[in-house]
Short mmCIF file of C-alpha atoms and ligand atoms in Angstrom, two decimals:
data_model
loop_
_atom_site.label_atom_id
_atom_site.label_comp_id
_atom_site.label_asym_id
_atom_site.label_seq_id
_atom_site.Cartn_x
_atom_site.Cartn_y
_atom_site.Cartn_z
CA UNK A 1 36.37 -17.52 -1.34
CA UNK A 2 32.90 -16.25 -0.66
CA UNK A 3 33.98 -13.08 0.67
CA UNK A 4 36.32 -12.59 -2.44
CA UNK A 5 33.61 -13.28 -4.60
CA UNK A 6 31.30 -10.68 -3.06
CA UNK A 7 33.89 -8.21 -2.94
CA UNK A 8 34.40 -8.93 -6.56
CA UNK A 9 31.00 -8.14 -7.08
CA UNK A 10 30.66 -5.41 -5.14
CA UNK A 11 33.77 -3.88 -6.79
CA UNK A 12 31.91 -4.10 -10.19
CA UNK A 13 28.60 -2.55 -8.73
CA UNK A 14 30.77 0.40 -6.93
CA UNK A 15 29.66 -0.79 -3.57
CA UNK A 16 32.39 -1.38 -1.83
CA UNK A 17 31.80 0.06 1.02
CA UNK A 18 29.34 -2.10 2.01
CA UNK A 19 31.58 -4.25 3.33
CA UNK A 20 33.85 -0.94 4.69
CA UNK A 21 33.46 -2.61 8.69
CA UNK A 22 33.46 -6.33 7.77
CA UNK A 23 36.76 -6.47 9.84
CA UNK A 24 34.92 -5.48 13.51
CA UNK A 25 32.23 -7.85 12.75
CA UNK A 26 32.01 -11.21 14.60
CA UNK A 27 31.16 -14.97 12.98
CA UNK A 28 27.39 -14.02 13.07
CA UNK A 29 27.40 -10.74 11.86
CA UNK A 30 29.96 -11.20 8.76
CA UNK A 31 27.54 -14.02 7.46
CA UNK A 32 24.42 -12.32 7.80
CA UNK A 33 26.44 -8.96 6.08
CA UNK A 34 26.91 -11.73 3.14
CA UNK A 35 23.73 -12.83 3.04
CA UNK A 36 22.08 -9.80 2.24
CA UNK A 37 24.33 -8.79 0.26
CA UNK A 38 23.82 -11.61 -2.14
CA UNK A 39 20.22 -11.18 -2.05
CA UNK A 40 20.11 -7.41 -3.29
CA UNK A 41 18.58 -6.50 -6.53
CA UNK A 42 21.52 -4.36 -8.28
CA UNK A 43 19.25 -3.90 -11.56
CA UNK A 44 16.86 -1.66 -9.60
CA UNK A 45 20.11 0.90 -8.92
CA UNK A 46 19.97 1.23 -12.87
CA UNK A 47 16.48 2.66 -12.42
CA UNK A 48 18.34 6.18 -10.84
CA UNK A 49 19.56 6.38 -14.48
CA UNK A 50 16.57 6.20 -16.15
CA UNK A 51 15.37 8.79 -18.65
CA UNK A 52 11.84 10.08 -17.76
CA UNK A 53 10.26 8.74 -21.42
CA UNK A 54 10.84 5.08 -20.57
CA UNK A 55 8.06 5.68 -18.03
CA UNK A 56 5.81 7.41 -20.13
CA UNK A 57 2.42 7.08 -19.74
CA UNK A 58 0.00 6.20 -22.91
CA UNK A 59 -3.15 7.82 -24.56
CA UNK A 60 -5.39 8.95 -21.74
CA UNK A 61 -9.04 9.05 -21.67
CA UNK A 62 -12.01 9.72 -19.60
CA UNK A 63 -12.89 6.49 -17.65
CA UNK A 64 -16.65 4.93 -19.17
CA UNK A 65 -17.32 2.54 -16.15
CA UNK A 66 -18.33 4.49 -13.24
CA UNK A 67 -21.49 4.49 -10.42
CA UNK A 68 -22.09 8.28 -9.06
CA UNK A 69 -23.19 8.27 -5.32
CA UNK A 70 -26.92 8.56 -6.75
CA UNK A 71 -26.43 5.67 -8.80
CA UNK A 72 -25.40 3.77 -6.07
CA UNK A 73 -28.13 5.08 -3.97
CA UNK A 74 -31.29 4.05 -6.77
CA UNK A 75 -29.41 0.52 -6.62
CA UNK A 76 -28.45 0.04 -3.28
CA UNK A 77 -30.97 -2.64 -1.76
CA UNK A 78 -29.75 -4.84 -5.06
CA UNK A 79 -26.14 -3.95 -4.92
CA UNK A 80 -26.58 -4.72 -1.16
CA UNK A 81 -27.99 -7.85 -1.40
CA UNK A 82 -25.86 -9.39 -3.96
CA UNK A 83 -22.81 -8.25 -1.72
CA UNK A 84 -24.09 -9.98 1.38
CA UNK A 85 -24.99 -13.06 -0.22
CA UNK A 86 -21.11 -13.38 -1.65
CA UNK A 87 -19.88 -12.47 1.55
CA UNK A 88 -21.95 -15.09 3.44
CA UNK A 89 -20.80 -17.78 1.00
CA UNK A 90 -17.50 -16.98 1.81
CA UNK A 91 -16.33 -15.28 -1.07
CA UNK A 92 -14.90 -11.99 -0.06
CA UNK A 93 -11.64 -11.66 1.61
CA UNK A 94 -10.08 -8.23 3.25
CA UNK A 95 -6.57 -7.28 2.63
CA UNK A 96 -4.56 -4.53 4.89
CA UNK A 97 -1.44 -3.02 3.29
CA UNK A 98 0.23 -2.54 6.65
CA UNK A 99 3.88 -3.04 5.51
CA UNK A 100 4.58 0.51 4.77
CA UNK A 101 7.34 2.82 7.51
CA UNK A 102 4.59 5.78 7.52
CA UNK A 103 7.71 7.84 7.85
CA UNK A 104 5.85 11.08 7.14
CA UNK A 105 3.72 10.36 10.31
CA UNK A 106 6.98 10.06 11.94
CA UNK A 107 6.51 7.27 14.86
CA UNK A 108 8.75 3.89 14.85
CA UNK A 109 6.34 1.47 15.56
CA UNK A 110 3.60 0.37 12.96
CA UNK A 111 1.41 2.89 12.14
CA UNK A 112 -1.53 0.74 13.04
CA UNK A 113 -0.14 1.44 16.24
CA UNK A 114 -0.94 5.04 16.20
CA UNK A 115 -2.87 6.36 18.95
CA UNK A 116 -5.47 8.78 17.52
CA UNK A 117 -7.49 8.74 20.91
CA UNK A 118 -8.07 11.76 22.93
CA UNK A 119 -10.48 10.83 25.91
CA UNK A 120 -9.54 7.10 25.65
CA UNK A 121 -7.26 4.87 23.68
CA UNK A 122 -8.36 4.29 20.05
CA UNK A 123 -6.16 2.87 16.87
CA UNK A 124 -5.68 3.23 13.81
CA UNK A 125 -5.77 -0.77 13.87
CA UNK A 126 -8.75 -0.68 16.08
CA UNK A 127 -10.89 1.57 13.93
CA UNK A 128 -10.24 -0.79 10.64
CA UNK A 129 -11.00 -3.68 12.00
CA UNK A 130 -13.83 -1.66 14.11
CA UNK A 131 -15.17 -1.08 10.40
CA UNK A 132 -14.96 -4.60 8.97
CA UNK A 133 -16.82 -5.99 12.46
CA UNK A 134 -19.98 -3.60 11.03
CA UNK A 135 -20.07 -5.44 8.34
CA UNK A 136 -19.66 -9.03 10.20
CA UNK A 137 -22.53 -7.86 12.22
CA UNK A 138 -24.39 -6.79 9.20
CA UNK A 139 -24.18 -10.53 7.07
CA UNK A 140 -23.68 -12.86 10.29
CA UNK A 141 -20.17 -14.29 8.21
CA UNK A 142 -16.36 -13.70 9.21
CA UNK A 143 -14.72 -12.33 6.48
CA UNK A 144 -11.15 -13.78 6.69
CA UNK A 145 -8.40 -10.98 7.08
CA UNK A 146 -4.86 -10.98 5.81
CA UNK A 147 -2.66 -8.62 6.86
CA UNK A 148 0.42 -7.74 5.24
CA UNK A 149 3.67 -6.84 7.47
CA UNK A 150 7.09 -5.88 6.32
CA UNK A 151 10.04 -7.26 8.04
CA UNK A 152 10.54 -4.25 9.98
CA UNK A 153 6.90 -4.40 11.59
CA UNK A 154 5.74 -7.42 11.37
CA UNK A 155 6.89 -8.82 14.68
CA UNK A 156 5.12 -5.45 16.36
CA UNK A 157 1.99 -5.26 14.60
CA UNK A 158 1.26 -9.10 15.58
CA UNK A 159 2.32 -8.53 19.04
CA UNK A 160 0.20 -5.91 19.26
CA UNK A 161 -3.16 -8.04 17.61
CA UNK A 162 -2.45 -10.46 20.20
CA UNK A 163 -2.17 -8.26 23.20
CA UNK A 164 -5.58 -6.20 22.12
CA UNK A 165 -7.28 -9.61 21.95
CA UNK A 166 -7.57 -8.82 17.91
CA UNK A 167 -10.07 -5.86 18.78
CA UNK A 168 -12.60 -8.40 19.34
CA UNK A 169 -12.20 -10.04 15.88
CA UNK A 170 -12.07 -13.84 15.35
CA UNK A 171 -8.00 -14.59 15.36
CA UNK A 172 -8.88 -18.01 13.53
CA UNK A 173 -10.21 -15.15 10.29
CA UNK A 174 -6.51 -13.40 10.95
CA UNK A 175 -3.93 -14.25 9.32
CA UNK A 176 -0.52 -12.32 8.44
CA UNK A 177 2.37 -12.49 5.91
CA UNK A 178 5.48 -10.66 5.26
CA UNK A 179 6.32 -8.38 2.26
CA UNK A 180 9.76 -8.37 -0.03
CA UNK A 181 12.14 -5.70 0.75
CA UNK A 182 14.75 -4.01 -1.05
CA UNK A 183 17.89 -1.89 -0.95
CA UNK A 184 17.72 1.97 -0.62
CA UNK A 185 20.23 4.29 -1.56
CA UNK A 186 21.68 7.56 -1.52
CA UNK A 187 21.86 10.32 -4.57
CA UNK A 188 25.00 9.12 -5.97
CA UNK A 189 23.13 5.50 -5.95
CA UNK A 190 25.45 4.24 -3.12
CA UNK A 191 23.27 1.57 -0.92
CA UNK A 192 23.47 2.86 2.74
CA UNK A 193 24.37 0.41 5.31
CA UNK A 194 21.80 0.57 8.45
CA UNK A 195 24.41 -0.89 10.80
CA UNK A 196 27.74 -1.93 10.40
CA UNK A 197 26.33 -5.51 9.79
CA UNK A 198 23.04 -4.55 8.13
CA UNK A 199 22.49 -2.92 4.58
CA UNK A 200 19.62 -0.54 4.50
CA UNK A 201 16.77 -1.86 3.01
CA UNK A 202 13.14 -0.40 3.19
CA UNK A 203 9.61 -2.74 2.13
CA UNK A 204 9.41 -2.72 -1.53
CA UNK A 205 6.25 -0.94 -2.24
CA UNK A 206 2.61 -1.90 -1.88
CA UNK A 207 2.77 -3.24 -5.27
CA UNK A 208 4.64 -6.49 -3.78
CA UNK A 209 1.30 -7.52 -1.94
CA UNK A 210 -0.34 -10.14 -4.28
CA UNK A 211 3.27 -11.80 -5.10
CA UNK A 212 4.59 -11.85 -1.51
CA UNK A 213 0.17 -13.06 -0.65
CA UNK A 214 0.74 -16.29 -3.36
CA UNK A 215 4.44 -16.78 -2.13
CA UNK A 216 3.56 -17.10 1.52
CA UNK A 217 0.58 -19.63 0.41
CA UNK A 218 -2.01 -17.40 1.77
CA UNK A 219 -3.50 -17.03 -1.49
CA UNK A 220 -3.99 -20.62 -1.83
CA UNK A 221 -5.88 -20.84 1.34
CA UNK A 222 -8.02 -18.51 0.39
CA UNK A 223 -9.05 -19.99 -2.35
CA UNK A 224 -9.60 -23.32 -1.39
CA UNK A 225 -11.93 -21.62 1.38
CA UNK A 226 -13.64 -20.07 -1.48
CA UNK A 227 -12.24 -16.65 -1.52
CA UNK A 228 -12.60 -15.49 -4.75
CA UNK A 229 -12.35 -11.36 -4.73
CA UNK A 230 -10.04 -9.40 -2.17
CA UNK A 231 -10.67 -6.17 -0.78
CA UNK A 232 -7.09 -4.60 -0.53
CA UNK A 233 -7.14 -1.47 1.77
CA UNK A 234 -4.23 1.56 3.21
CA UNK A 235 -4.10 1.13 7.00
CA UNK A 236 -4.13 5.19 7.00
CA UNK A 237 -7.56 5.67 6.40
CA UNK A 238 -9.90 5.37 9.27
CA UNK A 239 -12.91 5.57 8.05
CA UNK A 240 -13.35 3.44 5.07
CA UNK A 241 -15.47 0.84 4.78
CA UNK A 242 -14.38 -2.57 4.26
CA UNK A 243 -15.58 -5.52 2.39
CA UNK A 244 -18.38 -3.22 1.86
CA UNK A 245 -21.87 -5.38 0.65
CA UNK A 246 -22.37 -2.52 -1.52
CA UNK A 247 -19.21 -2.06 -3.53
CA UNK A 248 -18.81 -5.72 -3.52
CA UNK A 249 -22.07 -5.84 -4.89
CA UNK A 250 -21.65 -3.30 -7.49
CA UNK A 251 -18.79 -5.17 -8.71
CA UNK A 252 -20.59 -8.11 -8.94
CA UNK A 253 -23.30 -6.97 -10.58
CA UNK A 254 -21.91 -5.72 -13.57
CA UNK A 255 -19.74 -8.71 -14.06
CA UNK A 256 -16.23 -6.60 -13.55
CA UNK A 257 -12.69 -8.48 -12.22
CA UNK A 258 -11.83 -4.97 -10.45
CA UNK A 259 -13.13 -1.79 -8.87
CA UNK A 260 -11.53 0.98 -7.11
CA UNK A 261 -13.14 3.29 -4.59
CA UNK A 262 -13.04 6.84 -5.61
CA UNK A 263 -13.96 10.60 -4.53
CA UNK A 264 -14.97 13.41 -6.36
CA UNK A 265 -11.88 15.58 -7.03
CA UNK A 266 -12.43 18.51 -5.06
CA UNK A 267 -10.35 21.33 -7.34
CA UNK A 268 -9.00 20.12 -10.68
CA UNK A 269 -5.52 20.41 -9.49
CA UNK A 270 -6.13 18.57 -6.04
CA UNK A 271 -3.25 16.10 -5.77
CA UNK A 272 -4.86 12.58 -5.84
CA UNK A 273 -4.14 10.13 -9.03
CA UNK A 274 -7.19 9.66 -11.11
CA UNK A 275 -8.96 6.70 -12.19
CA UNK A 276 -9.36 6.74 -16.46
CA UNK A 277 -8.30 4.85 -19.28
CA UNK A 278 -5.00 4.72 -21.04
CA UNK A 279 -4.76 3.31 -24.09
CA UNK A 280 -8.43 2.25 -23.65
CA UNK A 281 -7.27 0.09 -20.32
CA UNK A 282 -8.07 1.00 -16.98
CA UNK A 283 -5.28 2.96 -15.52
CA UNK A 284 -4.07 5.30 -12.25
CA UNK A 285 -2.52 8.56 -14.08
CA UNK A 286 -0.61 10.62 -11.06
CA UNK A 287 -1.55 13.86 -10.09
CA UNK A 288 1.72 15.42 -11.74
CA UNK A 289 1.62 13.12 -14.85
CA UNK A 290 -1.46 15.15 -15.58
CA UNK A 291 -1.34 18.65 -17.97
CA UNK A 292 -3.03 21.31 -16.60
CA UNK A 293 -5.49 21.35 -19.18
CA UNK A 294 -6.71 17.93 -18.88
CA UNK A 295 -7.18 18.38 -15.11
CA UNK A 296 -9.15 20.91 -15.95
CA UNK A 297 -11.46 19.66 -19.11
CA UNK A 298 -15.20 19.40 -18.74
CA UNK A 299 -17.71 18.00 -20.21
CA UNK A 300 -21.10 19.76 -21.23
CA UNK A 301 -22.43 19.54 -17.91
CA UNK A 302 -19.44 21.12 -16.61
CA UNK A 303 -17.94 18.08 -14.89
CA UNK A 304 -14.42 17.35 -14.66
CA UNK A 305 -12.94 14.57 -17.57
CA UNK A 306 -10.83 12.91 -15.14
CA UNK A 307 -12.93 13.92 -11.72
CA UNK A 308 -12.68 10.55 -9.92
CA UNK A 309 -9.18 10.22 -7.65
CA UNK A 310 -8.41 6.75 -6.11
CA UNK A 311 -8.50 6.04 -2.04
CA UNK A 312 -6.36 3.32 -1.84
CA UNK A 313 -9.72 0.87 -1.42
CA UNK A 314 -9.18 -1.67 -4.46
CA UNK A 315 -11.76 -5.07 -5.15
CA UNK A 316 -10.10 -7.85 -7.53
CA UNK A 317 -11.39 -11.01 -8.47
CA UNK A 318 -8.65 -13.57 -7.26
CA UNK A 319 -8.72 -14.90 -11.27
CA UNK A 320 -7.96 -11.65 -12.74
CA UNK A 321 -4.68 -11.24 -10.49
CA UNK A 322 -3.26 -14.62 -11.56
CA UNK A 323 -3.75 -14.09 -14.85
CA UNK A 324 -1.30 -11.45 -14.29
CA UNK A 325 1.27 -12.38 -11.92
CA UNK A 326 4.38 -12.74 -14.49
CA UNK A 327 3.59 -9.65 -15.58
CA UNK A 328 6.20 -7.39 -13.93
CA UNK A 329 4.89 -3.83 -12.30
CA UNK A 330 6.69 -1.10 -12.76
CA UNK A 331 9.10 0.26 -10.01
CA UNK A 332 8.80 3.66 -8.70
CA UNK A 333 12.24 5.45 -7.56
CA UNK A 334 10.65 7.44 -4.72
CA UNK A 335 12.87 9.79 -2.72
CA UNK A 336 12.42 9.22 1.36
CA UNK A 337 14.36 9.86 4.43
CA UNK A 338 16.27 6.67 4.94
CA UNK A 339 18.44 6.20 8.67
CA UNK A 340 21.69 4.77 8.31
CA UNK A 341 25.33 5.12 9.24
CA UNK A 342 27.55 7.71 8.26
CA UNK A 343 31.19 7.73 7.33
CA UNK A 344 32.25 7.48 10.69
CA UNK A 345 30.12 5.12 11.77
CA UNK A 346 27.26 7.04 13.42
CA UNK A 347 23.64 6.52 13.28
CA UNK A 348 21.89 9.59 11.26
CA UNK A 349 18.36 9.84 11.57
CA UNK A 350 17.59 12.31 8.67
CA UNK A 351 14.87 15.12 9.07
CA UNK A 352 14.48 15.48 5.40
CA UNK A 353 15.30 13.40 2.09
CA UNK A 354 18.17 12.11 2.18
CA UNK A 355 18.23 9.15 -0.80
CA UNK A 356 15.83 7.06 -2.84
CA UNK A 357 13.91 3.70 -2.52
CA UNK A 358 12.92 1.45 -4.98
CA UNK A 359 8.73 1.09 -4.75
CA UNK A 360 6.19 -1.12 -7.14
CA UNK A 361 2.37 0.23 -6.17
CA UNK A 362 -0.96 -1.62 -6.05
CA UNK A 363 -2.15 1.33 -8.03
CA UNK A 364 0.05 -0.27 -11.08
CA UNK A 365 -1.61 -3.30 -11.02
CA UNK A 366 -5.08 -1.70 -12.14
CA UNK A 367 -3.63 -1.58 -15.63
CA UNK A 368 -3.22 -5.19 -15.90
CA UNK A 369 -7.22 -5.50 -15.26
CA UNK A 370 -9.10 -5.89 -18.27
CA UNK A 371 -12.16 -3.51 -16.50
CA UNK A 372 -12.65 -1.56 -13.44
CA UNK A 373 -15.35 -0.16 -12.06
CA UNK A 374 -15.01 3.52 -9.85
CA UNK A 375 -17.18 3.35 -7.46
CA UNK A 376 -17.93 6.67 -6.00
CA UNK A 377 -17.99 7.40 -2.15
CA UNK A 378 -18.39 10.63 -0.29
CA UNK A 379 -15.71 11.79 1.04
CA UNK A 380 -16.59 12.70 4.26
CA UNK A 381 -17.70 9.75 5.15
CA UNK A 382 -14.74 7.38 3.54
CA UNK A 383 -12.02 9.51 3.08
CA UNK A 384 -9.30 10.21 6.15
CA UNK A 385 -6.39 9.04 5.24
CA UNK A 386 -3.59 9.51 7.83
CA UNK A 387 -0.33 11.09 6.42
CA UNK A 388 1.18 13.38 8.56
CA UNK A 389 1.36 14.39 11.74
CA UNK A 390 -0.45 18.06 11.41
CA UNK A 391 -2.06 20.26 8.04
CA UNK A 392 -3.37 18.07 5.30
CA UNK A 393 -4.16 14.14 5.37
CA UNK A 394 -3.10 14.11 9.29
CA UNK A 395 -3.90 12.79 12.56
CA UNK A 396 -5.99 16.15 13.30
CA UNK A 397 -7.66 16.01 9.98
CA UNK A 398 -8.53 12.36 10.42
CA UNK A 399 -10.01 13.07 13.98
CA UNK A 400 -12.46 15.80 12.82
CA UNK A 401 -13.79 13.26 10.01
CA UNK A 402 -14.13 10.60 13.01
CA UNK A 403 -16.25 13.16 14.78
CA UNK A 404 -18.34 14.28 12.01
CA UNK A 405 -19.52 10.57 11.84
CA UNK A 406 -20.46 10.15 15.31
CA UNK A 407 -17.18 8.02 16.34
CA UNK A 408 -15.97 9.16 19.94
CA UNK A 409 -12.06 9.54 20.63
P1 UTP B 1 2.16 5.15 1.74
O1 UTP B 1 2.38 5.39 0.31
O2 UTP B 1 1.46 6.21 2.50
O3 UTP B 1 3.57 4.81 2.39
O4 UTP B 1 1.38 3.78 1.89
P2 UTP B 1 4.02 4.62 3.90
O5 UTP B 1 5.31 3.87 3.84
O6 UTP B 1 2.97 4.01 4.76
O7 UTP B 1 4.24 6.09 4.46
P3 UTP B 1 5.40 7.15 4.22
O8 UTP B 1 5.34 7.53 2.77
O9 UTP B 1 6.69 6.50 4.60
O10 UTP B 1 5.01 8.28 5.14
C1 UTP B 1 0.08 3.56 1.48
C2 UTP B 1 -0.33 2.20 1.99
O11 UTP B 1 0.50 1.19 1.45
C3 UTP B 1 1.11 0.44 2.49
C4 UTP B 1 1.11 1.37 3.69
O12 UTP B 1 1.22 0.61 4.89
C5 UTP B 1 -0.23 2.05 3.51
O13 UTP B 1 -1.28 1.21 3.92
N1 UTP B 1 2.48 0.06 2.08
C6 UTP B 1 3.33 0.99 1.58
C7 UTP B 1 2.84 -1.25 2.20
O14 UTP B 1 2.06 -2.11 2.68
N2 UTP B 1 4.10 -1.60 1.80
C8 UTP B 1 4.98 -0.71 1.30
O15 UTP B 1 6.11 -1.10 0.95
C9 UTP B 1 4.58 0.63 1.18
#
């Protein structure tokens, strides 16, 4: 009867073949198949029809909230001491997006995990929460850290906090939860399977952090510990700072619900999405949802219009977030190699893209905010984000940044 049903359904959807080895499955296996089956989103297939103008952006403007690195610098010691005194009350909480496959860096386990050592052993998990221990040092407070996993890692990347003894951060400060996934599919919008008993399904975007944060009751411990901003951070980049007295104070200071670390753009046409306003709300516009010409507009003392591009380093006032939660984010169809099993059954791990997956993105969820502030860093001290494996944005990249700021590897 069950079966029937989902075949029915399936049938409808053109997904049939989902079920194409149900026969050399055992007890187990068959009801798990159905499980998942029943849980998958079909409406986000529809998405892989969708005509580029339904996700058109609005009217873009320069952003008017911004502190320049010199700003920051003439108000630092205030900035700085507003920051620390929130953090020693307890009000700041960090947030690592670690749910992500890092596919482009190629390794299977978390990419926390990544060794970027070369005389010793030093990781990628290491140096973040190497980073957020300056600042415990620097205000005398734990600042509690959630970490978010994706069912794929999460076993992993908790194994391996235990086994490093949490990098010499308090575990009772840790604590974890698990992002949503969801399906991924090939070009003719066919879900692959991953086994013969598992559909292929991929973490559904860093977007899903503050739902899957509420859902797992996280966020209400944090608030009733008095948590009321989050500092949501990329596990790629190494060197940025975290829960940062300054930025926390900046944000503070001038009263806003959300503020994004940013860096200079470096060439108009550098590939980085760009804090401004759309539609007079604070808004991400992508690199290549950008025309030429407004990359390249200045003003009258020749600086770029739109020269601020986001580092995945986001503050939000707890408040702000909920006010927003039934709001739905957009989802991104973003095109990825995705392992599964072939026609015949074998296991294909694909060395280029191969289908789509279905992503929502924190960077989204800036246009819900009613204000953000960009808070400029320099780059070479912040920015060293850890992509791929060589050239741009990579391991080697990363490690020369390290260097430069007196870290040893
Ligand atoms: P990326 O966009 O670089 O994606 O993530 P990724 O999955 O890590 O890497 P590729 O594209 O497969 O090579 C930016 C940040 O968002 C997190 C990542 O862990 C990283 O910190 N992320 C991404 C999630 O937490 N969940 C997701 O579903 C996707």
């Amino acid at each position: 009867m069950r079966y029937k049903k989902i075949y029915d359904l399936l049938e409808q959807k053109n997904q049939t073949h989902l079920l194409k080895y149900y026969e050399d499955l055992n007890e187990n296996q068959r009801e798990s198949l159905l499980e998942q089956i029943e849980s998958i989103d079909f409406d986000l297939l529809n998405l892989l029809e969708r005509d580029a103008d339904e996700i058109k952006k609005g009217v873009i403007t320069p952003l008017t909230d911004a502190v320049s690195v010199k700003e920051i610098e003439k108000n630092k010691e205030r900035f700085q001491k507003i920051g620390i005194q929130a953090i020693q009350e307890g009000k700041v909480g960090a947030l690592l997006l670690a749910g992500g496959m890092g596919t482009r860096l190629g390794s299977d386990k978390p990419k926390g995990m990544y060794n970027i050592g070369l005389t010793k052993d030093v990781y990628i998990f290491e140096m973040l929460v190497r980073n957020l221990l300056d600042v415990v040092e620097e205000t005398g407070a734990w600042i509690p850290l959630y970490i978010m996993t994706s069912e794929k890692n999460d076993t992993d990347t908790r194994q391996f906090f235990r086994d490093m003894n949490y990098f010499g951060y308090n575990p009772e400060y840790i604590d974890f939860f698990v992002q949503k996934m969801a399906p991924a599919a090939n070009y003719n919008g066919k879900i692959f399977l991953e086994e013969k008993d598992r559909v292929a399904t991929s973490p559904n975007g860093n977007g899903g952090w503050f739902i899957s944060f509420v859902e797992s009751g996280l966020e209400e411990k944090a608030k009733q510990s008095g948590v009321e901003y989050l500092n949501v951070f990329a596990v790629d980049n190494v060197c940025q700072r975290i829960a940062d007295p300054c930025f926390v104070g900046a944000t503070i200071d001038g009263d806003y619900c959300c503020a994004a670390k940013v860096v200079a753009k470096r060439r108009p046409e550098e590939k980085v999405g760009v804090l401004c306003l759309e539609d007079g709300k604070p808004s991400i516009v992508e690199y290549y949802e950008m025309s030429e010409d407004m990359a390249r507009e200045r003003d009258e003392d020749g600086e770029l219009f739109y020269k601020y591009g986001v580092i995945l380093n986001y503050l939000f006032r707890i408040d702000a977030l909920e006010k927003n939660l039934s709001n739905n984010l957009a989802v991104h169809v973003v095109e990825k190699k995705i392992e599964h099993i072939n026609e015949q059954g074998e296991k294909v791990k694909p060395q280029k893209e191969n289908g789509f997956k279905f992503e929502t993105l924190v960077l989204d969820m800036i246009h819900m905010m009613d204000n953000c502030l960009a808070y400029e860093v320099v780059r070479e001290k912040e920015f060293a984000p850890i992509k791929n494996k060589e050239g741009v944005d990579s391991v080697e990249s990363a490690r020369e940044l390290l260097k430069l700021n007196g870290v040893e590897l």
